[in-house]
Short mmCIF file of C-alpha atoms in Angstrom, two decimals:
data_model
loop_
_atom_site.label_atom_id
_atom_site.label_comp_id
_atom_site.label_asym_id
_atom_site.label_seq_id
_atom_site.Cartn_x
_atom_site.Cartn_y
_atom_site.Cartn_z
CA ALA A 1448 0.00 0.00 0.00
CA ILE A 1449 1.12 3.56 -0.68
CA GLN A 1450 1.91 5.41 2.53
CA LEU A 1451 1.25 9.12 2.82
CA THR A 1452 3.29 11.05 5.38
CA GLN A 1453 2.01 14.48 6.36
CA SER A 1454 4.06 17.12 8.08
CA PRO A 1455 3.81 18.70 10.45
CA SER A 1456 1.36 16.63 12.47
CA SER A 1457 0.21 19.83 14.12
CA LEU A 1458 0.93 23.53 13.93
CA SER A 1459 -0.07 26.73 15.67
CA ALA A 1460 -0.78 29.78 13.57
CA SER A 1461 -2.46 33.16 13.77
CA VAL A 1462 -5.26 34.60 11.69
CA GLY A 1463 -3.75 36.04 8.55
CA ASP A 1464 -0.74 33.69 8.52
CA ARG A 1465 0.31 31.74 5.46
CA VAL A 1466 0.18 28.03 6.25
CA THR A 1467 1.79 25.19 4.29
CA ILE A 1468 1.16 21.49 4.88
CA THR A 1469 3.12 18.81 3.08
CA CYS A 1470 2.19 15.28 2.05
CA ARG A 1471 4.82 12.84 0.85
CA ALA A 1472 3.92 9.59 -0.90
CA SER A 1473 6.00 6.43 -0.51
CA GLN A 1474 5.99 6.05 -4.30
CA GLY A 1475 5.02 8.20 -7.24
CA ILE A 1476 1.30 8.90 -7.60
CA THR A 1477 1.40 11.42 -10.49
CA SER A 1478 -1.28 13.99 -9.52
CA ASP A 1479 -3.72 11.51 -7.98
CA LEU A 1480 -4.09 13.35 -4.68
CA ALA A 1481 -6.92 15.04 -2.80
CA TRP A 1482 -7.00 17.22 0.30
CA TYR A 1483 -9.78 17.35 2.92
CA GLN A 1484 -10.65 19.58 5.85
CA GLN A 1485 -12.24 18.06 8.94
CA LYS A 1486 -13.66 20.01 11.86
CA PRO A 1487 -14.40 18.36 15.24
CA GLY A 1488 -17.46 16.15 15.13
CA LYS A 1489 -17.91 16.66 11.39
CA SER A 1490 -17.19 14.59 8.32
CA PRO A 1491 -14.25 15.47 6.06
CA LYS A 1492 -14.90 18.04 3.34
CA LEU A 1493 -13.18 17.91 -0.04
CA LEU A 1494 -10.94 20.93 -0.70
CA ILE A 1495 -8.59 19.99 -3.53
CA TYR A 1496 -8.61 17.18 -6.09
CA ASP A 1497 -6.12 16.14 -8.76
CA ALA A 1498 -3.45 17.76 -6.54
CA SER A 1499 -4.24 21.34 -7.55
CA SER A 1500 -7.90 21.72 -8.57
CA LEU A 1501 -9.96 23.72 -6.09
CA GLU A 1502 -13.38 22.30 -5.30
CA SER A 1503 -16.16 24.51 -6.61
CA GLY A 1504 -17.39 27.22 -4.26
CA LEU A 1505 -14.38 27.19 -1.97
CA PRO A 1506 -12.29 30.28 -1.27
CA SER A 1507 -9.21 30.87 -3.37
CA ARG A 1508 -6.98 31.15 -0.29
CA PHE A 1509 -6.75 27.34 -0.49
CA SER A 1510 -4.37 25.97 -3.09
CA GLY A 1511 -2.63 22.70 -3.79
CA SER A 1512 0.50 21.85 -5.72
CA GLY A 1513 2.86 19.01 -6.46
CA SER A 1514 3.12 15.81 -8.40
CA GLY A 1515 4.94 12.52 -8.13
CA THR A 1516 5.75 12.08 -4.43
CA ASP A 1517 5.68 15.56 -2.92
CA PHE A 1518 2.58 17.68 -2.45
CA THR A 1519 1.60 20.81 -0.56
CA LEU A 1520 -1.61 22.41 0.64
CA THR A 1521 -1.31 26.14 1.20
CA ILE A 1522 -3.70 28.48 2.97
CA SER A 1523 -2.60 31.94 1.90
CA SER A 1524 -4.22 33.89 4.73
CA LEU A 1525 -5.58 31.79 7.59
CA GLN A 1526 -9.12 32.61 8.65
CA PRO A 1527 -10.87 31.69 11.93
CA GLU A 1528 -12.97 29.07 10.17
CA ASP A 1529 -9.85 27.32 8.83
CA PHE A 1530 -8.78 25.92 12.19
CA ALA A 1531 -9.29 22.21 11.60
CA THR A 1532 -7.47 18.99 10.73
CA TYR A 1533 -6.35 18.48 7.14
CA TYR A 1534 -5.85 15.12 5.42
CA CYS A 1535 -4.35 14.12 2.09
CA GLN A 1536 -5.59 11.05 0.20
CA GLN A 1537 -4.13 9.19 -2.79
CA PHE A 1538 -6.18 7.50 -5.47
CA ASN A 1539 -3.36 6.25 -7.68
CA SER A 1540 -3.61 2.67 -6.51
CA TYR A 1541 -5.56 0.42 -4.18
CA PRO A 1542 -6.00 0.36 -1.31
CA LEU A 1543 -6.89 4.05 -1.24
CA THR A 1544 -4.99 5.63 1.63
CA PHE A 1545 -4.95 8.80 3.70
CA GLY A 1546 -2.20 10.74 5.39
CA GLY A 1547 -2.12 10.90 9.17
CA GLY A 1548 -3.52 14.41 9.32
CA THR A 1549 -2.30 17.88 10.25
CA LYS A 1550 -4.08 19.75 13.01
CA VAL A 1551 -4.07 23.52 12.56
CA GLU A 1552 -4.57 25.26 15.90
CA ILE A 1553 -4.93 28.84 17.01
CA LYS A 1554 -1.74 30.48 18.23
CA GLN B 127 -27.32 17.72 -4.48
CA VAL B 128 -26.46 14.24 -3.31
CA GLN B 129 -26.72 13.55 0.41
CA LEU B 130 -25.77 10.41 2.31
CA GLN B 131 -27.00 9.17 5.66
CA GLU B 132 -25.63 6.24 7.64
CA SER B 133 -27.87 4.12 9.85
CA GLY B 134 -27.41 1.08 12.06
CA PRO B 135 -26.68 -0.07 15.62
CA GLY B 136 -24.31 2.06 17.66
CA LEU B 137 -23.23 -0.85 19.86
CA VAL B 138 -22.02 -4.26 18.73
CA LYS B 139 -20.71 -7.10 20.90
CA PRO B 140 -17.25 -8.56 20.32
CA SER B 141 -17.16 -11.42 17.78
CA GLU B 142 -20.49 -10.33 16.30
CA THR B 143 -21.23 -8.62 12.98
CA LEU B 144 -21.36 -4.87 12.43
CA SER B 145 -24.04 -3.89 9.91
CA LEU B 146 -24.59 -0.40 8.54
CA THR B 147 -26.65 1.03 5.70
CA CYS B 148 -26.11 4.22 3.74
CA THR B 149 -29.09 5.88 2.10
CA VAL B 150 -28.40 8.10 -0.89
CA SER B 151 -30.79 10.97 -1.57
CA GLY B 152 -30.84 13.73 -4.16
CA GLY B 153 -29.28 11.51 -6.79
CA SER B 154 -29.13 7.98 -8.16
CA ILE B 155 -26.92 5.29 -6.74
CA ARG B 156 -26.47 4.20 -10.37
CA SER B 157 -24.23 7.19 -10.98
CA SER B 158 -21.05 6.41 -9.08
CA TYR B 159 -18.86 4.33 -6.88
CA TRP B 160 -19.75 4.25 -3.18
CA SER B 161 -17.36 3.72 -0.29
CA TRP B 162 -17.16 3.07 3.41
CA ILE B 163 -14.45 4.82 5.41
CA ARG B 164 -13.83 4.66 9.15
CA GLN B 165 -12.07 6.76 11.76
CA PRO B 166 -11.19 5.35 15.20
CA PRO B 167 -11.54 7.87 18.03
CA ARG B 168 -8.86 10.58 17.81
CA LYS B 169 -7.19 8.80 14.90
CA GLY B 170 -6.94 9.05 11.12
CA LEU B 171 -9.05 7.80 8.23
CA GLN B 172 -9.09 4.28 6.81
CA TRP B 173 -10.78 3.33 3.54
CA ILE B 174 -12.71 0.08 3.98
CA GLY B 175 -13.88 -0.57 0.43
CA TYR B 176 -16.17 0.43 -2.41
CA ILE B 177 -19.06 -0.91 -4.41
CA HIS B 178 -20.14 0.11 -7.90
CA TYR B 179 -23.86 0.03 -8.69
CA THR B 180 -23.15 -2.91 -11.01
CA GLY B 181 -22.11 -4.84 -7.91
CA SER B 182 -18.36 -4.85 -8.40
CA THR B 183 -16.40 -4.37 -5.20
CA ASN B 184 -12.90 -3.60 -3.99
CA TYR B 185 -11.84 -4.01 -0.38
CA ASN B 186 -8.91 -2.90 1.70
CA PRO B 187 -6.70 -6.01 2.05
CA SER B 188 -6.32 -5.33 5.77
CA LEU B 189 -10.08 -5.95 6.23
CA LYS B 190 -10.94 -8.02 3.17
CA SER B 191 -11.46 -11.31 4.99
CA ARG B 192 -14.16 -9.75 7.23
CA VAL B 193 -15.89 -7.22 4.96
CA THR B 194 -18.87 -7.39 2.62
CA ILE B 195 -20.31 -4.35 0.86
CA SER B 196 -23.58 -4.72 -1.03
CA VAL B 197 -25.94 -2.46 -2.97
CA ASN B 198 -29.71 -2.20 -3.27
CA THR B 199 -30.42 -0.05 -6.29
CA SER B 200 -34.19 -0.15 -5.80
CA LYS B 201 -33.80 1.50 -2.40
CA ASN B 202 -30.84 3.72 -3.39
CA GLN B 203 -28.85 2.19 -0.55
CA PHE B 204 -25.59 0.39 0.01
CA SER B 205 -24.53 -1.55 3.05
CA LEU B 206 -21.51 -2.65 5.06
CA ARG B 207 -21.07 -5.87 6.99
CA LEU B 208 -17.96 -6.40 9.10
CA ASN B 209 -17.83 -9.69 10.94
CA SER B 210 -15.89 -10.95 13.96
CA VAL B 211 -15.52 -7.44 15.36
CA THR B 212 -13.18 -6.50 18.21
CA ALA B 213 -12.61 -3.33 20.19
CA ALA B 214 -10.20 -2.24 17.44
CA ASP B 215 -13.21 -1.85 15.14
CA THR B 216 -14.67 0.89 17.33
CA ALA B 217 -14.83 3.93 15.08
CA VAL B 218 -16.95 6.52 13.36
CA TYR B 219 -18.07 4.91 10.11
CA TYR B 220 -18.66 7.17 7.11
CA CYS B 221 -20.23 6.42 3.78
CA ALA B 222 -19.14 8.53 0.84
CA SER B 223 -19.53 8.95 -2.88
CA GLY B 224 -16.38 7.82 -4.61
CA GLY B 225 -13.99 4.92 -4.69
CA ASP B 226 -12.21 5.38 -7.98
CA SER B 227 -10.75 8.76 -6.98
CA TRP B 228 -11.64 11.32 -4.30
CA PHE B 229 -14.60 11.18 -1.93
CA ASP B 230 -17.36 13.74 -2.16
CA PRO B 231 -19.77 14.09 -0.51
CA TRP B 232 -19.59 12.20 2.78
CA GLY B 233 -22.30 11.21 5.18
CA GLN B 234 -22.31 12.69 8.67
CA GLY B 235 -20.86 9.51 10.14
CA THR B 236 -22.07 7.11 12.80
CA LEU B 237 -20.17 5.95 15.87
CA VAL B 238 -20.05 2.20 16.33
CA THR B 239 -18.71 0.95 19.64
CA VAL B 240 -17.65 -2.67 20.09
CA SER B 241 -18.21 -3.67 23.68
CA SER B 242 -19.88 -6.38 25.69
#
């Protein structure tokens, strides 16, 4: 199975900060990567698909980049509603797998 | 827009079978792949498997020997059965649209606790 390693596992940031989360795959997955946001007690919400395509209706402060084994999710200016846990997920091969998550907390 | 809702017992005894159903509304189950995903308390996400409306399935090898996913197109539902459960199967179980790529949307999730 392809392993996805996210870093950091948690971070503290302030409103307005630029935040970058990385996801590294154990083998190349081209651009077959999605990012999700999960708030406490809620189901994950799709943010980014195909590594860099922003889900319709979501704010442009979220962006994704990368291909092969290294990927990033960037929040250009952190807003209060962005404090959550973020997961990456690969769909290049089965079993489909998720990264361990990155918790973004208020500084 | 498509919405999903999980239903089933919240408590299952060890060694018994966990059974959940996902009802799809606002769209046809004949339009996509449909997956089950779980999340143990305070842990990450694990894909369990998918079913296509044609009945084809794909399971996570780590659970394959215990999992069955089925579909009922007339009711716009798909179901999960996980047998021989242990405490390690305690988790929030989500159903979601997808299985050949990303997952969207997801159901709200249902907590299943394995305990005697």
